[in-house]
Structure formats: structure tokens, C-alpha cells
Tab-separated table of C-alpha atoms (C1' of nucleotides) in Angstrom:
chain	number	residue	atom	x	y	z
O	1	UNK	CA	-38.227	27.499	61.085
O	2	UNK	CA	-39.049	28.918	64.607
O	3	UNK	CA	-36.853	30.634	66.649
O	4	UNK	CA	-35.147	28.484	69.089
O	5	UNK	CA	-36.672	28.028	72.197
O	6	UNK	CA	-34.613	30.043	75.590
O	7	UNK	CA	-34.565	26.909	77.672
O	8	UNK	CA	-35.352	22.832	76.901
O	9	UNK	CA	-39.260	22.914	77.709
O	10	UNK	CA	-38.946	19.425	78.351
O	11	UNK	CA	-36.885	20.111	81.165
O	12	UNK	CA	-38.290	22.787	82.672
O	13	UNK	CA	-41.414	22.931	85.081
O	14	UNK	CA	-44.403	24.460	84.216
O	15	UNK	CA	-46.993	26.328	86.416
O	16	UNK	CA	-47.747	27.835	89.189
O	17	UNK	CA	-44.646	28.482	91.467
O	18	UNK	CA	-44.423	26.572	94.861
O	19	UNK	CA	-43.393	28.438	98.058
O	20	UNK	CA	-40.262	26.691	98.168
O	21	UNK	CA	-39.042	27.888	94.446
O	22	UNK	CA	-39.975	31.420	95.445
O	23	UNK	CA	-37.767	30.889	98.721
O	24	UNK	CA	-35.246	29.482	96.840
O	25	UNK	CA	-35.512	32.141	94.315
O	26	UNK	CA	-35.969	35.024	96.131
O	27	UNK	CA	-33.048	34.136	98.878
O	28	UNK	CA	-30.748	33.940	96.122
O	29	UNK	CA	-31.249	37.180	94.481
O	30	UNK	CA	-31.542	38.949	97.684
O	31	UNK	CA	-27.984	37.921	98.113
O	32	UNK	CA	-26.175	37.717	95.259
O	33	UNK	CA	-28.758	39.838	92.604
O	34	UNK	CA	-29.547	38.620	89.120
O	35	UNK	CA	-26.287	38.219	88.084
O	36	UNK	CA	-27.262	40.269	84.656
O	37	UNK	CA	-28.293	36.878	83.450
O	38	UNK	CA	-31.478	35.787	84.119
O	39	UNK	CA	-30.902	32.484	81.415
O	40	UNK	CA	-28.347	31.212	83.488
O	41	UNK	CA	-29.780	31.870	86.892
O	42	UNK	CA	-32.108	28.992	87.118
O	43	UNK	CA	-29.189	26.605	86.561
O	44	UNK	CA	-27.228	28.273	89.115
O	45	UNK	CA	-29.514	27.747	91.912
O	46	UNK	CA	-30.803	24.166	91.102
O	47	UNK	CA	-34.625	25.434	90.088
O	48	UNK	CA	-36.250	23.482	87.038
O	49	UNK	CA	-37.487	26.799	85.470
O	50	UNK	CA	-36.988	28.646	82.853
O	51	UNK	CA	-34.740	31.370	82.641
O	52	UNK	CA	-37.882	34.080	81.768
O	53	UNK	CA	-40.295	32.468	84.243
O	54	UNK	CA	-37.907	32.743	86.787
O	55	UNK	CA	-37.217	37.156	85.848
O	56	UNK	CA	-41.679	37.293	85.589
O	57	UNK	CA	-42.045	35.542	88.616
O	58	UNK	CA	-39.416	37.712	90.812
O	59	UNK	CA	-40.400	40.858	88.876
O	60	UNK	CA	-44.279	40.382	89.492
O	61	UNK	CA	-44.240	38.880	92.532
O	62	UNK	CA	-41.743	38.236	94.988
O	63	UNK	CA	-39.691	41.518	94.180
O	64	UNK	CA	-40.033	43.527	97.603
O	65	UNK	CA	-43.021	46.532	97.979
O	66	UNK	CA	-44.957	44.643	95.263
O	67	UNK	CA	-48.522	45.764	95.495
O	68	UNK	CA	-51.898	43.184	94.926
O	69	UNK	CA	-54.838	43.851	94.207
O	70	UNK	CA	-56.654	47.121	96.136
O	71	UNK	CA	-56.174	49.387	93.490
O	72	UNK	CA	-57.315	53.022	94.965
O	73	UNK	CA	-59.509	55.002	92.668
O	74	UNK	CA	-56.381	57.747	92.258
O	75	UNK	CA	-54.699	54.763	90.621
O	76	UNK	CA	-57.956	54.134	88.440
O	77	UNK	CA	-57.777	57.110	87.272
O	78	UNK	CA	-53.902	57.278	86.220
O	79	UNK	CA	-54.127	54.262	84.364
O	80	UNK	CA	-57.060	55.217	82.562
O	81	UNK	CA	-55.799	58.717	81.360
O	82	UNK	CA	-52.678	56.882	80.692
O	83	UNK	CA	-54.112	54.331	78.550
O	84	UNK	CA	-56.008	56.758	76.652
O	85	UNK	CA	-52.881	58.829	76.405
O	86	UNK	CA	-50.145	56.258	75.331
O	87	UNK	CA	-52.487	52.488	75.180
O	88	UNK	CA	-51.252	49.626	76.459
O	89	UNK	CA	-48.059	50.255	77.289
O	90	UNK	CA	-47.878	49.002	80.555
O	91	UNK	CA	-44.496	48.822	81.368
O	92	UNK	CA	-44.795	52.808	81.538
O	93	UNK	CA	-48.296	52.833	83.189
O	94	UNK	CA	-46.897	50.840	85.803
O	95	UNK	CA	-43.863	52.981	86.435
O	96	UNK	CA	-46.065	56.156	87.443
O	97	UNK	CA	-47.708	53.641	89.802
O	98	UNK	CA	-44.776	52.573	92.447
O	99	UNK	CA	-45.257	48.715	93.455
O	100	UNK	CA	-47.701	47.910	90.585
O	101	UNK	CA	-46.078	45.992	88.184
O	102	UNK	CA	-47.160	46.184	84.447
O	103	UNK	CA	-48.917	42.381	84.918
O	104	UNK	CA	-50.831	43.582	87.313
O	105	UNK	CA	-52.078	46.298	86.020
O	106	UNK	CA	-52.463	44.840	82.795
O	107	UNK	CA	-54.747	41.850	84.441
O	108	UNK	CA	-56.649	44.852	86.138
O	109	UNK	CA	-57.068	46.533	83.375
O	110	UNK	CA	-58.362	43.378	81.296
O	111	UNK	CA	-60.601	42.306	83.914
O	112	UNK	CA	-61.844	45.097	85.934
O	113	UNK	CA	-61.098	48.694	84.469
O	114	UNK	CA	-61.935	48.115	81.454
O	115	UNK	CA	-65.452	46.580	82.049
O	116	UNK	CA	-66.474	49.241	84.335
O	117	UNK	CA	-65.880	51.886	82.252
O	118	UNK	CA	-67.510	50.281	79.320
O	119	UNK	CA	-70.589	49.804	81.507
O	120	UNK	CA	-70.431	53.239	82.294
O	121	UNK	CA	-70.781	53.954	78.638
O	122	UNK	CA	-73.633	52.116	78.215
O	123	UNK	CA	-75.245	53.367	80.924
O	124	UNK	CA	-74.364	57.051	79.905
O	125	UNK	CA	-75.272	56.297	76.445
O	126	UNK	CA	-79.162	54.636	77.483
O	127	UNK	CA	-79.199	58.015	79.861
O	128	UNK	CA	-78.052	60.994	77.058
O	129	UNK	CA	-80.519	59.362	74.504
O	130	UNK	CA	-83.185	60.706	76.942
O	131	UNK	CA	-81.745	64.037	77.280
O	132	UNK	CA	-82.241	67.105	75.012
O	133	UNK	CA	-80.132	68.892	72.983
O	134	UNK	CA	-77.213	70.995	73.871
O	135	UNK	CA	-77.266	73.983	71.563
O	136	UNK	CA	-73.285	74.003	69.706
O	137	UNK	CA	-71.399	77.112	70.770
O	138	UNK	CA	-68.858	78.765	68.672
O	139	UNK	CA	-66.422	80.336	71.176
O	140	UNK	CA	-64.747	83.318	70.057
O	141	UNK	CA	-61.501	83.840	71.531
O	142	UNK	CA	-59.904	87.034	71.942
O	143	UNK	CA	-60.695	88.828	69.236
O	144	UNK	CA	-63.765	88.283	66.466
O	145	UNK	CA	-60.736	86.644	64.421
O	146	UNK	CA	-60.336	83.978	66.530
O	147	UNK	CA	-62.196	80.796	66.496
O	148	UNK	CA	-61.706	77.673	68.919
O	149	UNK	CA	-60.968	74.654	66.486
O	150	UNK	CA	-61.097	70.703	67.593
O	151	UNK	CA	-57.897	70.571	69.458
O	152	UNK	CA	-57.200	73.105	71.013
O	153	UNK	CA	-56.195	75.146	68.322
O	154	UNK	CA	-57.820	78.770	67.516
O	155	UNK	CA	-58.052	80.034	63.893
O	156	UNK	CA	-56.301	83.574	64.080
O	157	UNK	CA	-55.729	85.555	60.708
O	158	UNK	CA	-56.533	82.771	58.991
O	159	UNK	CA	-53.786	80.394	60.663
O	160	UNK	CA	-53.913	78.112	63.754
O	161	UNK	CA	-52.302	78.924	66.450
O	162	UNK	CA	-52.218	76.366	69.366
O	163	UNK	CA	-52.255	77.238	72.726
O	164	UNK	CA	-52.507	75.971	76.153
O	165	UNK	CA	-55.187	77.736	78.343
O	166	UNK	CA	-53.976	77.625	82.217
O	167	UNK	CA	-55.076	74.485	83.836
O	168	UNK	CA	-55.711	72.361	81.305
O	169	UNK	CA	-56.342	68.703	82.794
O	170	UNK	CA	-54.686	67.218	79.778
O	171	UNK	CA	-51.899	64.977	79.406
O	172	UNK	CA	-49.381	65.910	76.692
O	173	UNK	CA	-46.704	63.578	75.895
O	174	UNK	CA	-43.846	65.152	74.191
O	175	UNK	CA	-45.093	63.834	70.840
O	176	UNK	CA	-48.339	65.409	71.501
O	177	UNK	CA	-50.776	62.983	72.352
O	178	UNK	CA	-53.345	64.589	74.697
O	179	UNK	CA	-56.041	63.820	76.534
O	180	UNK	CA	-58.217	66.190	77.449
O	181	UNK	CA	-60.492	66.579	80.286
O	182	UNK	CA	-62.744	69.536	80.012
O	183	UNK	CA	-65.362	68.592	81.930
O	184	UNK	CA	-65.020	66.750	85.197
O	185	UNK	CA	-67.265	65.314	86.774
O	186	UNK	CA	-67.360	67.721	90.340
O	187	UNK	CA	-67.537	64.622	92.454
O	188	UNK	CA	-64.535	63.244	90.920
O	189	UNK	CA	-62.427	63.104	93.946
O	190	UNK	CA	-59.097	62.948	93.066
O	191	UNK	CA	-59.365	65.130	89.957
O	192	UNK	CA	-56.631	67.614	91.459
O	193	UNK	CA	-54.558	65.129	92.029
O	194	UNK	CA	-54.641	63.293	89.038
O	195	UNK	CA	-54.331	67.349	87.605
O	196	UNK	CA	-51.484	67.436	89.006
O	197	UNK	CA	-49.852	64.228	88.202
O	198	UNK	CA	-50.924	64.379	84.767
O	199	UNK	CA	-49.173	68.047	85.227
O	200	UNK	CA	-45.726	66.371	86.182
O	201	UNK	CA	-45.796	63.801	83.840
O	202	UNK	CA	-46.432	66.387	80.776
O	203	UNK	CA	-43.457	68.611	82.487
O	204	UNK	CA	-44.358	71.552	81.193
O	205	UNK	CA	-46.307	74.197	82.862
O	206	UNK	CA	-49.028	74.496	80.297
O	207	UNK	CA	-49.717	77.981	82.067
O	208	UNK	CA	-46.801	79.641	80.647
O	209	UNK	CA	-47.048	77.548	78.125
O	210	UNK	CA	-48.368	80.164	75.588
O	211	UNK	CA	-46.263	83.087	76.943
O	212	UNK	CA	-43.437	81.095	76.450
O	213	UNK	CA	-43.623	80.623	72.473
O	214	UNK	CA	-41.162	82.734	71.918
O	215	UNK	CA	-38.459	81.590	73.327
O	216	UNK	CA	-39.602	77.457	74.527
O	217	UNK	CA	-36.764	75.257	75.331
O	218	UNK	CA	-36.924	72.382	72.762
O	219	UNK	CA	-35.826	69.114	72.850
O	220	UNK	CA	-34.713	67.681	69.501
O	221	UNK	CA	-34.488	63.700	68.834
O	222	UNK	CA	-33.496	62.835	66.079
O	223	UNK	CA	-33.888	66.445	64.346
O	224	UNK	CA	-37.573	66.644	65.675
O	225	UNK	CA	-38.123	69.151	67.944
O	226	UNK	CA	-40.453	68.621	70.817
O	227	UNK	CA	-41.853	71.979	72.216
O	228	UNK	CA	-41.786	70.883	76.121
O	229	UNK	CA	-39.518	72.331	78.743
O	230	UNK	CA	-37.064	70.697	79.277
O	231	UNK	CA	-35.224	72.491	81.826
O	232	UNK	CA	-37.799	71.564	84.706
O	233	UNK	CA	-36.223	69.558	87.337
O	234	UNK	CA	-38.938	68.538	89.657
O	235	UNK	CA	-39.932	64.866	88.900
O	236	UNK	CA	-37.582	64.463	86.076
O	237	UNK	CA	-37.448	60.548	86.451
O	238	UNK	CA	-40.722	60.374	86.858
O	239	UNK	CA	-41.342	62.704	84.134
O	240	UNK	CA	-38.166	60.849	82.040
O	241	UNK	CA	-39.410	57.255	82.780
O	242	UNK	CA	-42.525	57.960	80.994
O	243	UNK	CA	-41.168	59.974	77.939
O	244	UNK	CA	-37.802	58.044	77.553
O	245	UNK	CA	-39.718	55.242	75.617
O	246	UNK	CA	-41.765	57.562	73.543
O	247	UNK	CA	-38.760	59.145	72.992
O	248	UNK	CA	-37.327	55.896	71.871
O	249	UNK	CA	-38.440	55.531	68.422
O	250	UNK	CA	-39.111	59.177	67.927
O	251	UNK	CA	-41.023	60.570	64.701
O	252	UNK	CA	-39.188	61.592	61.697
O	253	UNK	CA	-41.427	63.206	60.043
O	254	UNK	CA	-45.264	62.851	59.332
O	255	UNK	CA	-43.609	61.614	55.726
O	256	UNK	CA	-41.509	58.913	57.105
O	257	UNK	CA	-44.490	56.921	58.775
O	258	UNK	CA	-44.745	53.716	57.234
O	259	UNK	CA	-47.198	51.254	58.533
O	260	UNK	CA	-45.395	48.270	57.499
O	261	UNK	CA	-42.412	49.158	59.515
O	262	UNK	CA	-41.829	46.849	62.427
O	263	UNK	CA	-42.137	50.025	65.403
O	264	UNK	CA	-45.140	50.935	63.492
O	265	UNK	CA	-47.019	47.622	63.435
O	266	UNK	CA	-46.517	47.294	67.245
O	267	UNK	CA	-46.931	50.961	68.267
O	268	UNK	CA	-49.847	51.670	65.733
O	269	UNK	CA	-52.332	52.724	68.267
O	270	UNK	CA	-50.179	54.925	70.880
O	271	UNK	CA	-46.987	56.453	69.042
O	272	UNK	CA	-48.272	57.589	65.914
O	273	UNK	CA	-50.096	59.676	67.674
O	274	UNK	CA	-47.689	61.206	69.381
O	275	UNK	CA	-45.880	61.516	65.825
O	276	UNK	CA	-49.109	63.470	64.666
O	277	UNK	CA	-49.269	65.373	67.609
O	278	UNK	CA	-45.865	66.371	67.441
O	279	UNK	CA	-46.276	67.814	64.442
O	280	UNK	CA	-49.013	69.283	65.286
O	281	UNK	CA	-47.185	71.424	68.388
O	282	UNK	CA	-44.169	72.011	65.694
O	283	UNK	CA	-46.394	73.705	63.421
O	284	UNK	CA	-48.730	75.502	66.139
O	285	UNK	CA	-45.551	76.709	67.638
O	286	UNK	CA	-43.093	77.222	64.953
O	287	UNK	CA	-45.546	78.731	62.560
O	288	UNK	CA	-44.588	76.736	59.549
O	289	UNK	CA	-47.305	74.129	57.621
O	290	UNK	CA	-46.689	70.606	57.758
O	291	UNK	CA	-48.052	68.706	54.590
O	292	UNK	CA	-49.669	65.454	55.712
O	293	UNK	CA	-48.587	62.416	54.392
O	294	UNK	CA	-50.492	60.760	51.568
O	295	UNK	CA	-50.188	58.158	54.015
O	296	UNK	CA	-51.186	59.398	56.874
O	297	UNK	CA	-54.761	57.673	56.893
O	298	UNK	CA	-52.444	54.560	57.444
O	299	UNK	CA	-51.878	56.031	60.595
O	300	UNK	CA	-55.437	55.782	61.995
O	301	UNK	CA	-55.285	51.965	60.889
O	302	UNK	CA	-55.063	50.393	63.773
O	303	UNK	CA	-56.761	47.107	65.167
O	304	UNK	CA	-57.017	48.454	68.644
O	305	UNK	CA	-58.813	51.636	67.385
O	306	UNK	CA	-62.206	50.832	67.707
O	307	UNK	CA	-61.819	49.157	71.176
O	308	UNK	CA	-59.585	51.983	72.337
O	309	UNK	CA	-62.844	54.361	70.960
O	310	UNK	CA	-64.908	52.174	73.141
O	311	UNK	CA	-62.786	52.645	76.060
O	312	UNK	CA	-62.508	56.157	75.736
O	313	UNK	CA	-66.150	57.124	75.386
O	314	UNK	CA	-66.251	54.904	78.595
O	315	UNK	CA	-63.304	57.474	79.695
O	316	UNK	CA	-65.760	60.158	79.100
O	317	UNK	CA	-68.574	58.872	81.016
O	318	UNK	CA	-66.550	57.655	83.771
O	319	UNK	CA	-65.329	61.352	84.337
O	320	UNK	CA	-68.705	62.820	83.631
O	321	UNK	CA	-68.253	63.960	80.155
O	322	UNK	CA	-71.598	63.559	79.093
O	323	UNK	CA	-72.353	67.043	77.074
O	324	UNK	CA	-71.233	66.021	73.822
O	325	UNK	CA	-70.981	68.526	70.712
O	326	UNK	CA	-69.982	66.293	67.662
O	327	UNK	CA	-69.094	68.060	64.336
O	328	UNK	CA	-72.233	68.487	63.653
O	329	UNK	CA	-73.101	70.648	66.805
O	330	UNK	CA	-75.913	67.999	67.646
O	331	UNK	CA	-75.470	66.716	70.972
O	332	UNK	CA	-75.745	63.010	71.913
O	333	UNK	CA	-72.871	60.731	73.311
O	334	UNK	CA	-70.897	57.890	71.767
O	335	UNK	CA	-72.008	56.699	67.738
O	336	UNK	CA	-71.523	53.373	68.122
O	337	UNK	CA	-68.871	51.621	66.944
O	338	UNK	CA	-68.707	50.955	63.518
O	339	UNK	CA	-69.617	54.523	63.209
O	340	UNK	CA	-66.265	55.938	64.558
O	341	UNK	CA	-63.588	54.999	62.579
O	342	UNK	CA	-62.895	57.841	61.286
O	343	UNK	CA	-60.865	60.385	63.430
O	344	UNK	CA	-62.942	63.033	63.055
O	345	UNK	CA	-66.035	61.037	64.499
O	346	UNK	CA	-63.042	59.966	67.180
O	347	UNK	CA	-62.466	64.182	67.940
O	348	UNK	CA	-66.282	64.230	68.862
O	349	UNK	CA	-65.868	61.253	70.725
O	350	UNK	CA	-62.753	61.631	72.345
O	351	UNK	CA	-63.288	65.303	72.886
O	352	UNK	CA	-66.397	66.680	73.383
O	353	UNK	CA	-66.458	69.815	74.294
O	354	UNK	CA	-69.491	72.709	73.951
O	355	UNK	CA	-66.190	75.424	73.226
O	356	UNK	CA	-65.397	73.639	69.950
O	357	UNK	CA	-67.231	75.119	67.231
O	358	UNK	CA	-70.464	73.033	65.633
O	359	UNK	CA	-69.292	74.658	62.294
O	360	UNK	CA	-66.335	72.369	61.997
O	361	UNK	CA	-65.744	72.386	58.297
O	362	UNK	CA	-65.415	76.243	58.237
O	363	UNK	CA	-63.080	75.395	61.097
O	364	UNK	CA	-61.188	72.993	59.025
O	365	UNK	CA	-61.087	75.245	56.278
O	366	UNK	CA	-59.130	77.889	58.038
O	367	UNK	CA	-56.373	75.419	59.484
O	368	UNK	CA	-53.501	75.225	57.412
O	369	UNK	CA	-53.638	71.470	58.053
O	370	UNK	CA	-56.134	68.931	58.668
O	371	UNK	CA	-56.761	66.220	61.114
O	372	UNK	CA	-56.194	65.761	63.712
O	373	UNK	CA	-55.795	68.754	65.879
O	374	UNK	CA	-57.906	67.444	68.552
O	375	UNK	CA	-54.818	65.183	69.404
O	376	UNK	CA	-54.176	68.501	71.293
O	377	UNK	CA	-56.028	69.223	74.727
O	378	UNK	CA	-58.291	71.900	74.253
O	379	UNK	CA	-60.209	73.469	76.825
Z	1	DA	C1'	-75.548	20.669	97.368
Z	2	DA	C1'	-73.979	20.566	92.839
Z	3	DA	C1'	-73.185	22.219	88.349
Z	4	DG	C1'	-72.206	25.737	85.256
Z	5	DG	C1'	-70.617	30.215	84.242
Z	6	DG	C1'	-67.919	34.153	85.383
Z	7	DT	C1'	-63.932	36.407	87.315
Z	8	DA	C1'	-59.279	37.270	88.782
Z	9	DC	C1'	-54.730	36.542	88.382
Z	10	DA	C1'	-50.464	33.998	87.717
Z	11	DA	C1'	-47.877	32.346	84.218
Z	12	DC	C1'	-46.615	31.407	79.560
Z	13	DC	C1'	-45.758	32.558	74.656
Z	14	DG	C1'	-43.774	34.816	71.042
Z	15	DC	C1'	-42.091	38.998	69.103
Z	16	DC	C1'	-38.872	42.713	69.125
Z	17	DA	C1'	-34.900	45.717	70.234
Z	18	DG	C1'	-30.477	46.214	71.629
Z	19	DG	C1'	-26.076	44.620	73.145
Z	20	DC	C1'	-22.302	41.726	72.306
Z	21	DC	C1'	-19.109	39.074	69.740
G	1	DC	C1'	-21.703	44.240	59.492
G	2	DG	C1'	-24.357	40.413	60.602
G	3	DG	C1'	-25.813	36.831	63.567
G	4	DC	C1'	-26.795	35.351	68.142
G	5	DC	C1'	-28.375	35.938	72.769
G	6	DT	C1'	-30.897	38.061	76.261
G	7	DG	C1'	-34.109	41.078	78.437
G	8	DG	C1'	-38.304	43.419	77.974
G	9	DC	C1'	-42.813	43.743	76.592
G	10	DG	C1'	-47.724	42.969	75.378
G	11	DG	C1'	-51.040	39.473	74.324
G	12	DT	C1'	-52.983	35.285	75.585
G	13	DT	C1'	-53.952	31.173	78.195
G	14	DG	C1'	-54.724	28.170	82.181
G	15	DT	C1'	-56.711	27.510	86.377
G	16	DA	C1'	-58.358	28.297	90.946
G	17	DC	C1'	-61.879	30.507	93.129
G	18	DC	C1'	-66.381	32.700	93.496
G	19	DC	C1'	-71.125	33.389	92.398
G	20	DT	C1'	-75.530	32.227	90.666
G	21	DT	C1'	-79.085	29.153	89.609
DNA sequence: AAAGGGTACAACCGCCAGGCC
DNA sequence: CGGCCTGGCGGTTGTACCCTT
């Protein structure tokens, strides 16, 4: 037995909207509003639609300071870092972009932004094969203790310590999930814009960041502590419209994750990885280890991974991130795709970066827990 | 000029969460 | 407390338009 339908189909039109339905439609919510019942609202002013199409086709289209089409290449930009940051949530992509609505940038997305930076992948990838080899670095870090890890994380007396390094072109959500921008490309236009959106929308100022590990403000949902400030005022709602939803369902513990619960299925690629990452910054800040579940390889399993890896290493290309170190120190660009399921072939991917060191098991060997600390920007 | 393929976008579908009763 | 209803959301489809051959 299916659910039952919102509306008689049989008695509802189909299609594309005429102008006089949108006149009729949009006149009547002008001047008396939704009523708070969308269901009803067709009924009410004699249109054969149904109740939904009748919310989509106000919300997407005749709603007032919509935006079409002409998407500006600071907009690009957002939604790609966002969709790298949080996937396809659109709904909260689209609220960082004022008059897009999450349709539209989800068509754009499908059709346009997603394509280009693939291309750009390939292209990169066809170029870097040519190039030679980037010799691995292993960055030491303040003193000859201290060794730069995949994420951001440095290996001091034998623990990891996470820090922020001022400026970091990195979006943290408050669960974690970063992305991570090392290397832009220097005739990427509106990288100090985007800097500083991505800036806002993380809330924190990653520049005090580490001075402030002492005494950070944390917010606690649902007895998980999220180590952002959350005493910052300027662009709270924009700042809150983003987080609220990833603040929603928020992580109980690394333990807790099951991958047959319902959030879990649907969130699989974006909010587990904010529940990783936020254990991540709860054990970087707080000091204490945080056992990874058996489970937590159920985590990674997502369907979207592999296209989100493709999209990313087009990410990379499209803001110049061509120097790639993987684990191995070799340099090259993307493995292809059924190469990079695991996350550590995704930290190479995702984060390539000539500071992280080539000996990444030693690495590994020194943090008190595994993968993935390159959820966390590092610089 | 016409046909076929590709692209862009509006709209629909179905699932899920939360509110209400 | 449980079921129902509704809004919200992301994925998918349909179709008009454009481009190439």
C-alpha cells in the first residue's frame, strides 16, 4: 500500500503553468499570503493544481527578487565549496545565495557546474600526466616534534593537536566538515571574497582560533560539543541558516552512527562527515581520544561518494589545485575512480597539499586516532 | 532545410520530519 | 503515544529550445 496521494491527480492539471494561473496565483498570495496551507489554497482560488505544485511554482518562480539564470562566477564558486562542504543540500546552498532558489541551483548544478568542473578534471588530469614530479615535503612545525598530518592536524609529543593557521580558506561547518583550499589558483578572482564568505559562514575567526583553546565558547546539541564561537554576532542568520540544519540531527557520538537509520540513509554523504569531523575538533581541542566506531567504515558508504570524488578533484582543478602529494609523496592528480574509495585515497584527492607529510603512515601512527583528519582544513 | 542529439529548466514524484489532534 | 496531514526537500522526468551535421 502507497501512501495516499495529496490531491486527486485526476483532477488536477499537469504541466507547465500558464500566465493566467501564475496571475491568479500570485495576486492571491500577494494579498492574502499562503494561508499556512498550501493543500487547501488551490481550492480556495479556483486553480486545478495541486496543492505542492502550486507552493514549487510560487516558491521557484513567481515569488518576488527570484533570480534566472546568469549565475556570476562568485556564485560558482559558493555553490561549489558548498557542495563539497555539505553535498546536495540545496535548500541551504541556496540560502547563502539571496534570490536563487534551491531548483535553480540544483538544475545549474546538474547541468552546467557540474560538467565544467568535471571537464576541468580531465583536462587537468591529461595536463599533470605530462608534468614531473613534485618532491613530498615533510613540514615541521614549530618545533622538531611537530609534524603536519592530513588534516590539519600536527603530531606534537606524540598526540595531535589541531589547529587553525590564520587565513585558512576553508569552510568548517560546526560538525567539522572542511574544505580546504590551500592553493588558489592567483587568477581566481573572487577568491577573497569567497574567503571571506566561507569566513562568515564557518563563524569563527579561525585566526584566534588556536589562541583561543583554552577557553572556546562551545555550543552543545544534544551533549556534543561543537568548538565554534558562538558568541559572534555579525551574520548570525546567515551564519544560523546554514548550521541550523546541520545542527538538526546532530551527532551523538561516532558510536551511535548507524547506517540503516533513516537520517543516515539520506544524509550519508554530507552529515556524517560533519559527525566525524566533529569529533575530530572535540578530540583536537579537548585533548581526550575518541575510539572509532567498528562501524565507522559504514560511514564512508555512500552512493554519492565516488561522484562527489569526481566532483571534487574537478573542485581542485577548477581552483588550480594541481600540485598533488598523495600518501605516497608521488605527485600526480586524481586516481581514477574506482581507485578512490577509500578515504585515505579521498585525503590525497580532496586535499592535496605539498605541507602534508609523504610519510603518512608514520603520520598515522602518531595520531591517537585514525581517519579521517583531513576532514579538517589544513594549510 | 530537416533530423537527430544535446542542453536547460520547469515541474513532478516520493520520501521524510515535524506538528497537530 | 500513535496516526494523520502538511511542508520541505532532493532526485528525477518531461519538454521546449538550441546546436550540429
Amino acid at each position: 500500500m502507497g501512501r495516499a496521494p495529496c490531491c486527486d491527480k485526476a483532477k488536477v492539471k499537469k504541466g507547465p503553468w500558464s500566465p493566467e494561473e501564475d496571475a491568479t496565483l500570485k495576486a492571491y498570495i500577494e494579498q492574502n499570503g499562503t494561508g499556512g496551507n498550501w493543500i487547501a489554497l488551490p481550492q480556495k482560488i479556483g486553480l486545478k493544481r495541486c496543492g505542492k505544485s502550486c507552493r514549487l511554482r510560487w516558491l521557484n518562480y513567481l515569488r518576488p527578487n527570484i533570480k534566472h539564470g546568469g549565475f556570476s562566477e562568485e556564485e560558482d564558486n559558493i555553490i561549489c565549496s558548498l557542495y563539497i562542504s555539505i553535498g546536495s543540500r540545496w535548500s541551504i546552498i541556496a540560502a547563502q545565495l539571496p534570490g536563487r532558489t534551491d531548483n535553480d541551483i540544483k538544475n545549474y548544478w546538474n547541468t552546467r557546474l557540474k560538467k565544467k568542473l568535471l571537464g576541468k578534471q580531465r583536462k587537468e588530469q591529461a595536463a599533470a600526466a605530462k608534468r614531473s614530479n613534485l618532491k613530498p615535503q615533510i613540514l615541521k612545525i614549530e618545533s622538531d616534534h611537530s609534524l603536519m598530518v592530513p588534516g590539519g592536524g600536527m603530531i606534537m609529543n606524540n598526540q595531535t593537536q589541531y589547529y587553525w593557521p590564520d587565513l585558512p580558506a576553508v569552510i568548517m561547518a560546526p560538525g567539522g566538515c572542511l574544505v580546504n583550499q590551500p592553493q588558489l589558483d592567483p587568477n581566481f578572482k573572487d577568491q577573497e571574497s569567497l574567503k571571506n564568505f566561507l569566513i562568515k559562514l564557518q563563524g569563527a575567526r579561525f585566526s584566534d582560533y588556536h589562541h583561543q583553546l583554552s577557553n572556546t565558547t562551545t555550543a552543545t546539541a544534544n551533549n556534543v560539543q561543537y568548538p565554534f564561537d558562538v558568541s559572534f554576532s555579525q551574520d548570525q542568520q546567515l551564519y544560523d541558516s546554514t548550521i541550523t540544519s546541520m545542527l538538526a540531527s546532530p551527532p551523538t557520538s561516532m558510536n551511535s552512527m548507524n547506517s540503516s537509520s533513516t537520517t543516515a540513509s539520506r544524509l550519508q554523504d554530507t552529515h556524517e562527515y560533519n559527525i566525524i569531523g566533529a569529533n575530530m575538533i572535540i578530540q583536537g581541542l579537548e585533548n581526550y581520544p575518541v575510539e572509532p566506531s567498528h562501524d565507522d567504515h559504514l560511514i564512508y558508504n555512500n552512493n554519492n561518494q565516488q561522484q562527489r570524488l569526481d566532483i571534487i578533484n574537478g573542485l581542485e582543478s577548477f581552483y588550480g589545485m594541481d600540485q598533488m602529494v598523495n600518501k605516497n609523496g608521488s605527485t600526480g592528480t586524481t586516481s581514477t575512480s574506482a581507485e578512490s574509495n577509500s578515504w585515505e585515497d579521498i585525503s590525497s584527492l580532496v586535499y592535496p597539499n605539498p605541507m602534508v607529510s609523504h610519510d603518512y603512515e608514520i603520520c598515522q601512527q602518531h595520531s591517537t586516532f585514525e581517519q579521517p583528519a583531513y576532514l579538517f582544513g589544513h594549510q
